[in-house]
Amino acid sequence: MDIVSELGPVFLGSRLKRLAERLQADAARLVGEAGLAVQPAHMPVLMALDRQPMTIGQMVEAVGVSQPGITRSIGQLIDMGLVQSEKGADQRIRTASLTPDGQAAIARAKHLALPRIEAGVLSLFDALDGDFLGQISAVEAALDDRSLYARAGEVGPPVLTIREYTPELAADFHDINAEWIRSMFRLEATDLEVLRHPEETIIGPGGVILFVEAAGLGIVGTCALQKTGPGAFELTKMGVRSQARGLKAGEFLLAAMIARAKDMGARTVYLLTNARCAAAIHLYEKLGFRHDAEIKATYGARYERCDVAMRLGGLD
């Protein structure tokens, strides 16, 4: 099993980092065999300074590494005696340059290490189809034009889709509801009866169970309409998986269930809940449910936890 490669584009950064670590590990061996104490990550900085002394800002631009990364590398190279840092004409700006030992290290690297590394990489490219370095350059240019974050933002949130009940989704119906009920209350006998036998208690008597599916996440929420009398339905067993909250999957699902109730000719749609479910109550109110004492008196005894009863308006 290789999760990073299996998930493809999602883990591109992790896969490239893993590839870089493999290449740098071998490069470190070659650099070490050349008698150099530096790490492969130091080499671009040394090569930049081999061309000319530079400030930190200039090296950030030349090497393409973050300012903290360049500063850290310069500090390490100074400690190794390969680089020196001096104030220039502007006393606020320091310029780094190679020491004599640094110049000797670069000469040794050019003679003993870099040619071997280049030969190994070119041998690797012989096994590839296409211009790999050119492709990397194209990716870098594309990211310069628009970052991954900006591109991800263009896609928008996961696409939500309504799914009808099927026996294969019975486990999702049970698990999603059991999760949220147990997180705040306890499963009562009436909960267990419905969750364990959804076809007998909801579908068979004329009710409906819907699910919401989020692209890339699967089934993330469910809701039921349980028939309790002629033209009367209880909106019940509505829950969204904790990892999917924030996607507005609950609102999407509730709107779909309300539309289904109207298509079915429902004259009364009500729900029973608890005041501790403040976020859910706010959503119910937003989509047209109103607190109703008659519903509380008629149906509220069904659940021990029920202290809020609401009726959907606009059905008469």
Coordinates of N, CA, C and O in Angstrom, one line a residue, residues 111-275:
H111 N 34.6 19.6 -8.7 CA 35.5 18.6 -9.3 C 35.1 17.1 -8.9 O 35.1 16.3 -9.8
L112 N 34.6 16.9 -7.7 CA 34.4 15.6 -7.2 C 32.9 15.2 -7.0 O 32.6 14.0 -7.1
A113 N 32.1 16.1 -6.7 CA 30.7 15.8 -6.3 C 29.7 16.1 -7.4 O 28.9 15.2 -7.8
L114 N 29.7 17.3 -7.9 CA 28.6 17.7 -8.8 C 28.6 16.9 -10.1 O 27.5 16.6 -10.6
P115 N 29.8 16.6 -10.7 CA 29.7 15.8 -11.9 C 29.1 14.4 -11.7 O 28.4 13.9 -12.6
R116 N 29.4 13.8 -10.5 CA 28.8 12.5 -10.3 C 27.3 12.6 -10.1 O 26.5 11.7 -10.5
I117 N 26.9 13.7 -9.4 CA 25.4 13.8 -9.2 C 24.7 14.1 -10.5 O 23.7 13.5 -10.8
E118 N 25.3 14.9 -11.3 CA 24.7 15.2 -12.7 C 24.6 13.9 -13.5 O 23.6 13.6 -14.2
A119 N 25.7 13.1 -13.5 CA 25.7 11.8 -14.2 C 24.6 10.9 -13.8 O 23.9 10.3 -14.6
G120 N 24.4 10.9 -12.4 CA 23.3 10.0 -11.9 C 21.9 10.5 -12.3 O 21.1 9.7 -12.7
V121 N 21.7 11.8 -12.3 CA 20.4 12.4 -12.7 C 20.2 12.1 -14.2 O 19.1 11.8 -14.6
L122 N 21.2 12.4 -15.0 CA 21.0 12.1 -16.4 C 20.7 10.7 -16.7 O 19.9 10.4 -17.6
S123 N 21.3 9.8 -16.0 CA 21.0 8.3 -16.1 C 19.6 8.1 -15.8 O 18.9 7.3 -16.4
L124 N 19.1 8.7 -14.7 CA 17.7 8.6 -14.4 C 16.8 9.1 -15.4 O 15.8 8.5 -15.8
F125 N 17.1 10.2 -16.0 CA 16.3 10.8 -17.1 C 16.2 9.9 -18.3 O 15.2 9.9 -19.1
D126 N 17.3 9.1 -18.5 CA 17.2 8.2 -19.7 C 16.1 7.2 -19.6 O 15.6 6.7 -20.6
A127 N 15.6 6.9 -18.4 CA 14.5 6.0 -18.2 C 13.2 6.6 -18.3 O 12.1 6.0 -18.2
L128 N 13.1 8.0 -18.5 CA 11.9 8.7 -18.5 C 11.5 9.1 -19.9 O 12.3 9.1 -20.8
D129 N 10.2 9.3 -20.0 CA 9.7 9.7 -21.4 C 9.2 11.2 -21.3 O 8.2 11.5 -20.6
G130 N 10.0 12.0 -21.8 CA 9.7 13.4 -21.8 C 10.7 14.3 -21.1 O 11.7 13.8 -20.5
D131 N 10.5 15.6 -21.2 CA 11.5 16.6 -20.6 C 11.0 16.8 -19.2 O 10.3 17.7 -18.9
F132 N 11.6 16.0 -18.3 CA 11.2 16.1 -16.9 C 11.5 17.5 -16.3 O 10.7 18.2 -15.6
L133 N 12.8 18.0 -16.5 CA 13.1 19.3 -16.0 C 12.3 20.4 -16.6 O 11.9 21.4 -16.0
G134 N 12.0 20.2 -17.9 CA 11.1 21.2 -18.5 C 9.7 21.2 -17.9 O 9.1 22.3 -17.7
Q135 N 9.2 20.1 -17.5 CA 7.9 20.0 -16.9 C 8.0 20.6 -15.5 O 7.0 21.3 -15.1
I136 N 9.1 20.4 -14.8 CA 9.2 21.1 -13.5 C 9.2 22.6 -13.6 O 8.5 23.3 -12.9
S137 N 9.9 23.1 -14.6 CA 10.0 24.5 -14.9 C 8.6 25.0 -15.2 O 8.2 26.1 -14.8
A138 N 7.8 24.3 -16.0 CA 6.5 24.7 -16.4 C 5.6 24.8 -15.1 O 4.8 25.7 -15.0
V139 N 5.7 23.8 -14.2 CA 4.9 23.8 -13.0 C 5.3 25.0 -12.1 O 4.4 25.7 -11.6
E140 N 6.6 25.3 -12.0 CA 7.0 26.4 -11.2 C 6.5 27.7 -11.8 O 6.1 28.6 -11.1
A141 N 6.5 27.8 -13.2 CA 6.1 29.1 -13.8 C 4.5 29.2 -13.6 O 4.0 30.3 -13.4
A142 N 3.8 28.1 -13.7 CA 2.4 28.1 -13.4 C 2.1 28.6 -12.0 O 1.1 29.3 -11.8
L143 N 2.8 28.1 -11.0 CA 2.6 28.5 -9.6 C 3.0 29.9 -9.4 O 2.4 30.6 -8.6
D144 N 4.0 30.4 -10.1 CA 4.3 31.9 -10.1 C 3.2 32.7 -10.6 O 2.9 33.8 -10.0
D145 N 2.5 32.2 -11.6 CA 1.4 32.9 -12.1 C 0.2 32.9 -11.2 O -0.5 33.9 -11.0
R146 N -0.1 31.7 -10.6 CA -1.2 31.5 -9.7 C -1.0 30.4 -8.8 O -0.7 29.3 -9.2
S147 N -1.0 30.6 -7.5 CA -0.6 29.7 -6.5 C -1.6 28.5 -6.5 O -2.7 28.6 -7.0
L148 N -1.2 27.4 -5.8 CA -2.1 26.3 -5.6 C -3.3 26.7 -4.8 O -4.4 26.3 -5.1
Y149 N -3.1 27.5 -3.8 CA -4.2 28.0 -3.0 C -5.2 28.7 -3.8 O -6.4 28.5 -3.7
A150 N -4.7 29.6 -4.7 CA -5.7 30.4 -5.5 C -6.4 29.4 -6.5 O -7.6 29.6 -6.7
R151 N -5.7 28.4 -7.0 CA -6.3 27.5 -7.9 C -7.4 26.6 -7.2 O -8.4 26.3 -7.7
A152 N -7.0 26.2 -6.0 CA -8.0 25.4 -5.2 C -9.2 26.2 -4.9 O -10.3 25.7 -4.9
G153 N -9.0 27.5 -4.6 CA -10.2 28.4 -4.4 C -11.2 28.5 -5.5 O -12.3 28.7 -5.3
E154 N -10.7 28.3 -6.7 CA -11.5 28.4 -7.9 C -12.5 27.2 -8.0 O -13.5 27.3 -8.6
V155 N -12.1 26.1 -7.4 CA -13.0 24.9 -7.5 C -14.2 25.0 -6.7 O -15.3 24.5 -7.0
G156 N -14.1 25.7 -5.5 CA -15.3 25.8 -4.6 C -15.4 24.7 -3.7 O -14.6 23.7 -3.7
P157 N -16.4 24.7 -2.9 CA -16.7 23.6 -1.9 C -17.1 22.3 -2.6 O -17.4 22.3 -3.8
P158 N -17.0 21.2 -1.9 CA -17.4 19.9 -2.5 C -18.8 20.0 -3.0 O -19.7 20.6 -2.4
V159 N -19.1 19.4 -4.2 CA -20.4 19.3 -4.7 C -21.3 18.4 -3.9 O -20.9 17.3 -3.5
L160 N -22.5 18.9 -3.5 CA -23.4 18.1 -2.7 C -24.5 17.5 -3.5 O -25.0 18.2 -4.4
T161 N -24.8 16.3 -3.3 CA -25.8 15.6 -4.0 C -26.8 14.8 -3.1 O -26.3 14.3 -2.1
I162 N -28.1 14.9 -3.4 CA -29.1 14.1 -2.6 C -29.1 12.7 -3.2 O -29.2 12.4 -4.4
R163 N -29.1 11.8 -2.2 CA -29.3 10.3 -2.5 C -30.5 9.8 -1.9 O -30.8 10.1 -0.7
E164 N -31.2 8.9 -2.6 CA -32.4 8.2 -2.0 C -31.9 7.0 -1.2 O -30.8 6.5 -1.3
Y165 N -32.8 6.6 -0.3 CA -32.5 5.4 0.5 C -32.3 4.2 -0.3 O -33.1 3.9 -1.2
T166 N -31.3 3.4 0.0 CA -31.2 2.0 -0.5 C -30.7 1.1 0.7 O -30.1 1.7 1.6
P167 N -31.0 -0.1 0.6 CA -30.5 -1.0 1.7 C -29.0 -0.9 2.0 O -28.6 -1.0 3.2
E168 N -28.2 -0.6 1.0 CA -26.8 -0.4 1.2 C -26.4 0.8 2.0 O -25.3 0.8 2.6
L169 N -27.4 1.7 2.1 CA -27.1 2.9 2.9 C -27.7 2.8 4.3 O -27.6 3.8 5.1
A170 N -28.2 1.7 4.7 CA -28.8 1.6 6.0 C -27.8 1.8 7.1 O -28.1 2.4 8.2
A171 N -26.6 1.3 6.9 CA -25.5 1.4 7.9 C -25.2 2.9 8.1 O -24.9 3.4 9.2
D172 N -25.1 3.7 7.0 CA -24.9 5.1 7.1 C -26.0 5.8 7.9 O -25.7 6.7 8.8
F173 N -27.2 5.4 7.7 CA -28.3 6.0 8.4 C -28.2 5.8 9.9 O -28.4 6.7 10.7
H174 N -27.8 4.5 10.3 CA -27.6 4.2 11.7 C -26.4 4.9 12.3 O -26.5 5.6 13.3
D175 N -25.3 4.9 11.6 CA -24.1 5.4 12.2 C -24.1 6.9 12.4 O -23.6 7.4 13.4
I176 N -24.6 7.6 11.3 CA -24.6 9.1 11.4 C -25.4 9.5 12.6 O -25.1 10.4 13.4
N177 N -26.6 8.9 12.7 CA -27.5 9.3 13.8 C -27.0 8.9 15.2 O -27.1 9.6 16.1
A178 N -26.5 7.7 15.2 CA -26.0 7.2 16.5 C -24.8 8.1 17.0 O -24.7 8.4 18.2
E179 N -24.0 8.6 16.0 CA -22.9 9.5 16.4 C -23.4 10.8 17.1 O -22.9 11.1 18.1
W180 N -24.3 11.4 16.4 CA -24.7 12.7 17.0 C -25.6 12.6 18.2 O -25.5 13.4 19.2
I181 N -26.4 11.6 18.3 CA -27.2 11.4 19.5 C -26.4 11.1 20.7 O -26.5 11.7 21.8
R182 N -25.4 10.2 20.5 CA -24.5 9.8 21.6 C -23.6 10.9 22.1 O -23.1 11.0 23.2
S183 N -23.3 11.9 21.1 CA -22.5 13.0 21.5 C -23.1 13.9 22.5 O -22.4 14.7 23.2
M184 N -24.5 13.9 22.6 CA -25.2 14.9 23.4 C -26.2 14.2 24.4 O -26.4 14.7 25.5
F185 N -26.7 13.1 24.0 CA -27.7 12.4 24.8 C -27.4 10.9 24.9 O -26.3 10.5 24.9
R186 N -28.5 10.1 25.0 CA -28.3 8.7 25.0 C -29.4 8.1 24.0 O -30.4 8.7 23.8
L187 N -29.0 7.0 23.4 CA -30.0 6.4 22.5 C -31.2 5.8 23.3 O -31.0 5.0 24.2
E188 N -32.3 6.3 23.0 CA -33.6 5.8 23.6 C -34.1 4.6 22.8 O -33.7 4.4 21.7
A189 N -35.1 3.9 23.4 CA -35.7 2.7 22.7 C -36.3 3.1 21.4 O -36.1 2.4 20.4
T190 N -36.9 4.3 21.3 CA -37.5 4.7 20.0 C -36.5 4.9 19.0 O -36.7 4.7 17.8
D191 N -35.3 5.5 19.4 CA -34.2 5.7 18.5 C -33.7 4.3 17.9 O -33.5 4.2 16.7
L192 N -33.4 3.4 18.8 CA -32.9 2.1 18.4 C -33.8 1.4 17.4 O -33.4 0.8 16.5
E193 N -35.1 1.5 17.7 CA -36.1 0.8 16.8 C -36.0 1.4 15.4 O -36.0 0.6 14.4
V194 N -36.0 2.7 15.3 CA -35.9 3.3 13.9 C -34.6 3.1 13.3 O -34.5 2.7 12.1
L195 N -33.5 3.2 14.0 CA -32.2 3.1 13.4 C -31.8 1.7 13.0 O -31.1 1.5 12.0
R196 N -32.4 0.7 13.7 CA -32.1 -0.7 13.4 C -33.0 -1.2 12.3 O -32.7 -2.2 11.6
H197 N -34.2 -0.6 12.1 CA -35.2 -1.1 11.2 C -35.8 0.1 10.4 O -37.0 0.3 10.4
P198 N -35.0 0.8 9.6 CA -35.5 1.9 8.9 C -36.5 1.6 7.8 O -37.4 2.4 7.6
E199 N -36.4 0.5 7.2 CA -37.4 0.1 6.1 C -38.7 -0.2 6.7 O -39.8 0.2 6.2
E200 N -38.8 -0.9 7.9 CA -40.0 -1.2 8.5 C -40.7 0.0 9.2 O -41.9 0.1 9.2
T201 N -39.9 0.8 9.8 CA -40.4 1.9 10.6 C -40.7 3.2 9.8 O -41.5 4.1 10.2
I202 N -39.9 3.4 8.7 CA -40.0 4.7 7.9 C -40.5 4.4 6.5 O -41.5 5.0 6.1
I203 N -39.7 3.6 5.7 CA -40.0 3.5 4.3 C -41.3 2.8 4.1 O -42.2 3.3 3.3
G204 N -41.5 1.6 4.7 CA -42.7 0.8 4.5 C -44.0 1.6 4.8 O -45.0 1.6 4.0
P205 N -44.1 2.3 5.9 CA -45.4 3.0 6.2 C -45.6 4.3 5.4 O -46.6 5.0 5.6
G206 N -44.7 4.6 4.4 CA -44.9 5.7 3.6 C -44.0 6.9 3.8 O -44.3 8.0 3.3
G207 N -42.9 6.7 4.5 CA -42.0 7.8 4.8 C -40.9 7.8 3.8 O -40.8 7.1 2.8
V208 N -39.9 8.7 4.1 CA -38.8 8.9 3.2 C -37.5 9.0 4.0 O -37.5 9.6 5.1
I209 N -36.4 8.5 3.5 CA -35.1 8.7 4.0 C -34.2 9.3 2.9 O -34.1 8.6 1.8
L210 N -33.6 10.4 3.1 CA -32.7 11.0 2.1 C -31.3 11.1 2.8 O -31.1 11.1 4.0
F211 N -30.3 11.1 1.9 CA -28.9 11.3 2.3 C -28.3 12.4 1.5 O -28.7 12.7 0.4
V212 N -27.3 13.0 2.0 CA -26.5 14.0 1.3 C -25.1 13.5 1.1 O -24.5 13.0 2.1
E213 N -24.6 13.5 -0.1 CA -23.3 13.0 -0.4 C -22.4 14.2 -0.9 O -22.8 15.0 -1.7
A214 N -21.2 14.3 -0.3 CA -20.2 15.3 -0.7 C -19.1 14.7 -1.5 O -18.6 13.7 -1.2
A215 N -18.9 15.3 -2.7 CA -17.8 14.8 -3.6 C -16.5 14.7 -2.8 O -16.1 15.6 -2.2
G216 N -15.9 13.5 -2.9 CA -14.7 13.2 -2.3 C -14.8 12.8 -0.8 O -13.9 12.3 -0.2
L217 N -16.0 12.9 -0.2 CA -16.2 12.6 1.2 C -17.2 11.4 1.3 O -17.2 10.7 2.4
G218 N -18.0 11.2 0.4 CA -19.1 10.2 0.5 C -20.3 10.7 1.2 O -20.6 11.9 1.2
I219 N -21.0 9.7 1.8 CA -22.3 10.1 2.5 C -21.9 10.8 3.8 O -21.2 10.3 4.6
V220 N -22.4 12.0 3.9 CA -22.0 12.8 5.1 C -23.2 13.2 6.0 O -23.1 13.7 7.1
G221 N -24.5 13.0 5.5 CA -25.6 13.3 6.3 C -26.8 12.6 5.9 O -26.9 12.0 4.8
T222 N -27.8 12.6 6.8 CA -29.1 11.9 6.5 C -30.2 12.5 7.2 O -30.0 13.2 8.2
C223 N -31.4 12.3 6.7 CA -32.7 12.8 7.3 C -33.8 12.0 6.9 O -33.8 11.4 5.8
A224 N -34.9 11.9 7.8 CA -36.0 11.1 7.5 C -37.3 11.8 7.7 O -37.4 12.8 8.5
L225 N -38.3 11.5 6.9 CA -39.7 11.9 7.2 C -40.5 10.6 7.6 O -40.6 9.7 6.8
Q226 N -40.9 10.6 8.8 CA -41.6 9.4 9.3 C -43.1 9.7 9.4 O -43.5 10.7 10.1
K227 N -43.9 8.9 8.7 CA -45.4 9.2 8.7 C -46.0 8.8 10.0 O -45.8 7.7 10.5
T228 N -46.7 9.8 10.6 CA -47.3 9.6 11.9 C -48.9 9.7 11.9 O -49.5 9.6 12.9
G229 N -49.4 10.0 10.7 CA -50.9 10.1 10.6 C -51.2 10.5 9.2 O -50.3 10.8 8.3
P230 N -52.5 10.6 8.8 CA -52.9 11.1 7.5 C -52.3 12.5 7.2 O -52.7 13.4 7.8
G231 N -51.4 12.6 6.2 CA -50.8 13.8 5.8 C -49.9 14.4 6.9 O -49.4 15.5 6.7
A232 N -49.5 13.6 7.9 CA -48.7 14.2 9.0 C -47.3 13.4 9.0 O -47.3 12.2 8.9
F233 N -46.2 14.1 9.1 CA -44.9 13.5 9.1 C -44.0 14.2 10.1 O -44.1 15.4 10.3
E234 N -43.2 13.3 10.8 CA -42.2 13.9 11.7 C -40.9 13.9 10.9 O -40.5 12.9 10.3
L235 N -40.3 15.1 10.9 CA -38.9 15.2 10.4 C -38.0 14.7 11.5 O -38.0 15.3 12.6
T236 N -37.3 13.6 11.2 CA -36.6 13.0 12.3 C -35.2 12.4 11.8 O -35.0 12.3 10.6
K237 N -34.4 12.1 12.7 CA -33.1 11.4 12.5 C -32.3 12.2 11.4 O -31.9 11.6 10.4
M238 N -32.2 13.5 11.7 CA -31.3 14.3 10.8 C -30.0 14.5 11.5 O -29.9 15.0 12.7
G239 N -28.9 14.1 10.8 CA -27.6 14.3 11.4 C -26.6 14.4 10.2 O -26.8 14.0 9.1
V240 N -25.5 15.1 10.6 CA -24.3 15.3 9.6 C -23.1 14.8 10.3 O -22.9 15.1 11.5
R241 N -22.3 14.1 9.6 CA -21.0 13.6 10.2 C -20.2 14.8 10.7 O -20.1 15.9 10.0
S242 N -19.5 14.6 11.8 CA -18.7 15.7 12.4 C -17.7 16.3 11.4 O -17.4 17.5 11.4
Q243 N -17.0 15.4 10.7 CA -16.0 15.9 9.8 C -16.5 16.7 8.6 O -15.7 17.2 7.8
A244 N -17.8 16.7 8.4 CA -18.4 17.4 7.2 C -19.1 18.7 7.6 O -19.6 19.4 6.8
R245 N -19.1 19.0 8.9 CA -19.7 20.2 9.3 C -19.0 21.4 8.8 O -17.8 21.4 8.8
G246 N -19.7 22.4 8.4 CA -19.1 23.6 7.8 C -19.3 23.6 6.3 O -19.1 24.7 5.7
L247 N -19.8 22.5 5.7 CA -20.1 22.5 4.3 C -21.5 22.9 3.9 O -21.9 22.9 2.7
K248 N -22.3 23.2 4.9 CA -23.7 23.5 4.8 C -24.5 22.3 4.2 O -25.5 22.4 3.5
A249 N -24.0 21.1 4.5 CA -24.6 19.9 4.0 C -26.0 19.7 4.7 O -27.0 19.3 4.1
G250 N -26.1 20.1 6.0 CA -27.4 20.0 6.7 C -28.4 20.9 6.1 O -29.6 20.4 5.9
E251 N -28.1 22.1 5.8 CA -29.1 23.0 5.1 C -29.5 22.5 3.8 O -30.7 22.6 3.4
F252 N -28.5 22.0 3.0 CA -28.8 21.5 1.7 C -29.8 20.3 1.8 O -30.8 20.2 1.1
L253 N -29.5 19.4 2.8 CA -30.4 18.2 3.0 C -31.8 18.6 3.5 O -32.8 18.1 3.0
L254 N -31.8 19.5 4.4 CA -33.1 19.9 5.0 C -34.0 20.6 3.9 O -35.2 20.3 3.8
A255 N -33.4 21.4 3.1 CA -34.2 22.0 2.0 C -34.7 21.0 1.0 O -35.9 21.1 0.6
A256 N -33.9 20.0 0.8 CA -34.4 18.9 -0.1 C -35.5 18.1 0.5 O -36.5 17.7 -0.2
M257 N -35.4 17.9 1.8 CA -36.5 17.1 2.5 C -37.8 17.9 2.6 O -38.9 17.4 2.4
I258 N -37.7 19.2 2.8 CA -38.9 20.1 2.8 C -39.6 20.0 1.4 O -40.8 20.0 1.3
A259 N -38.7 20.1 0.4 CA -39.3 20.1 -1.0 C -40.0 18.7 -1.2 O -41.1 18.7 -1.8
R260 N -39.4 17.7 -0.7 CA -40.0 16.3 -0.9 C -41.3 16.3 -0.1 O -42.3 15.7 -0.6
A261 N -41.4 16.8 1.1 CA -42.6 16.8 1.8 C -43.7 17.5 1.1 O -44.9 17.1 1.1
K262 N -43.4 18.6 0.5 CA -44.4 19.4 -0.3 C -44.9 18.6 -1.5 O -46.1 18.6 -1.8
D263 N -43.9 17.9 -2.2 CA -44.3 17.1 -3.3 C -45.2 15.9 -2.9 O -46.0 15.5 -3.7
M264 N -45.0 15.5 -1.7 CA -45.9 14.3 -1.2 C -47.2 14.8 -0.7 O -48.1 14.0 -0.3
G265 N -47.5 16.1 -0.7 CA -48.7 16.6 -0.2 C -48.9 16.6 1.3 O -50.0 16.6 1.8
A266 N -47.8 16.7 2.0 CA -47.8 16.7 3.4 C -48.6 17.9 3.9 O -48.4 19.1 3.5
R267 N -49.5 17.7 4.9 CA -50.2 18.9 5.5 C -49.6 19.3 6.8 O -49.8 20.5 7.2
T268 N -48.9 18.4 7.5 CA -48.2 18.7 8.7 C -46.8 18.1 8.7 O -46.7 16.9 8.5
V269 N -45.8 18.9 8.9 CA -44.5 18.4 9.1 C -43.9 19.1 10.4 O -43.9 20.3 10.5
Y270 N -43.6 18.2 11.3 CA -43.1 18.7 12.6 C -41.8 18.0 13.0 O -41.4 17.0 12.4
L271 N -41.2 18.6 14.0 CA -40.0 17.9 14.5 C -39.9 18.1 16.0 O -40.5 19.0 16.6
L272 N -39.2 17.2 16.7 CA -39.0 17.2 18.1 C -37.5 17.2 18.4 O -36.8 16.4 17.9
T273 N -37.1 18.2 19.2 CA -35.7 18.3 19.5 C -35.5 18.8 20.9 O -36.4 18.7 21.8
N274 N -34.3 19.2 21.2 CA -33.9 19.7 22.5 C -33.2 21.0 22.4 O -32.5 21.3 21.5
A275 N -33.4 21.9 23.4 CA -32.9 23.2 23.4 C -31.3 23.2 23.3 O -30.7 24.2 22.9

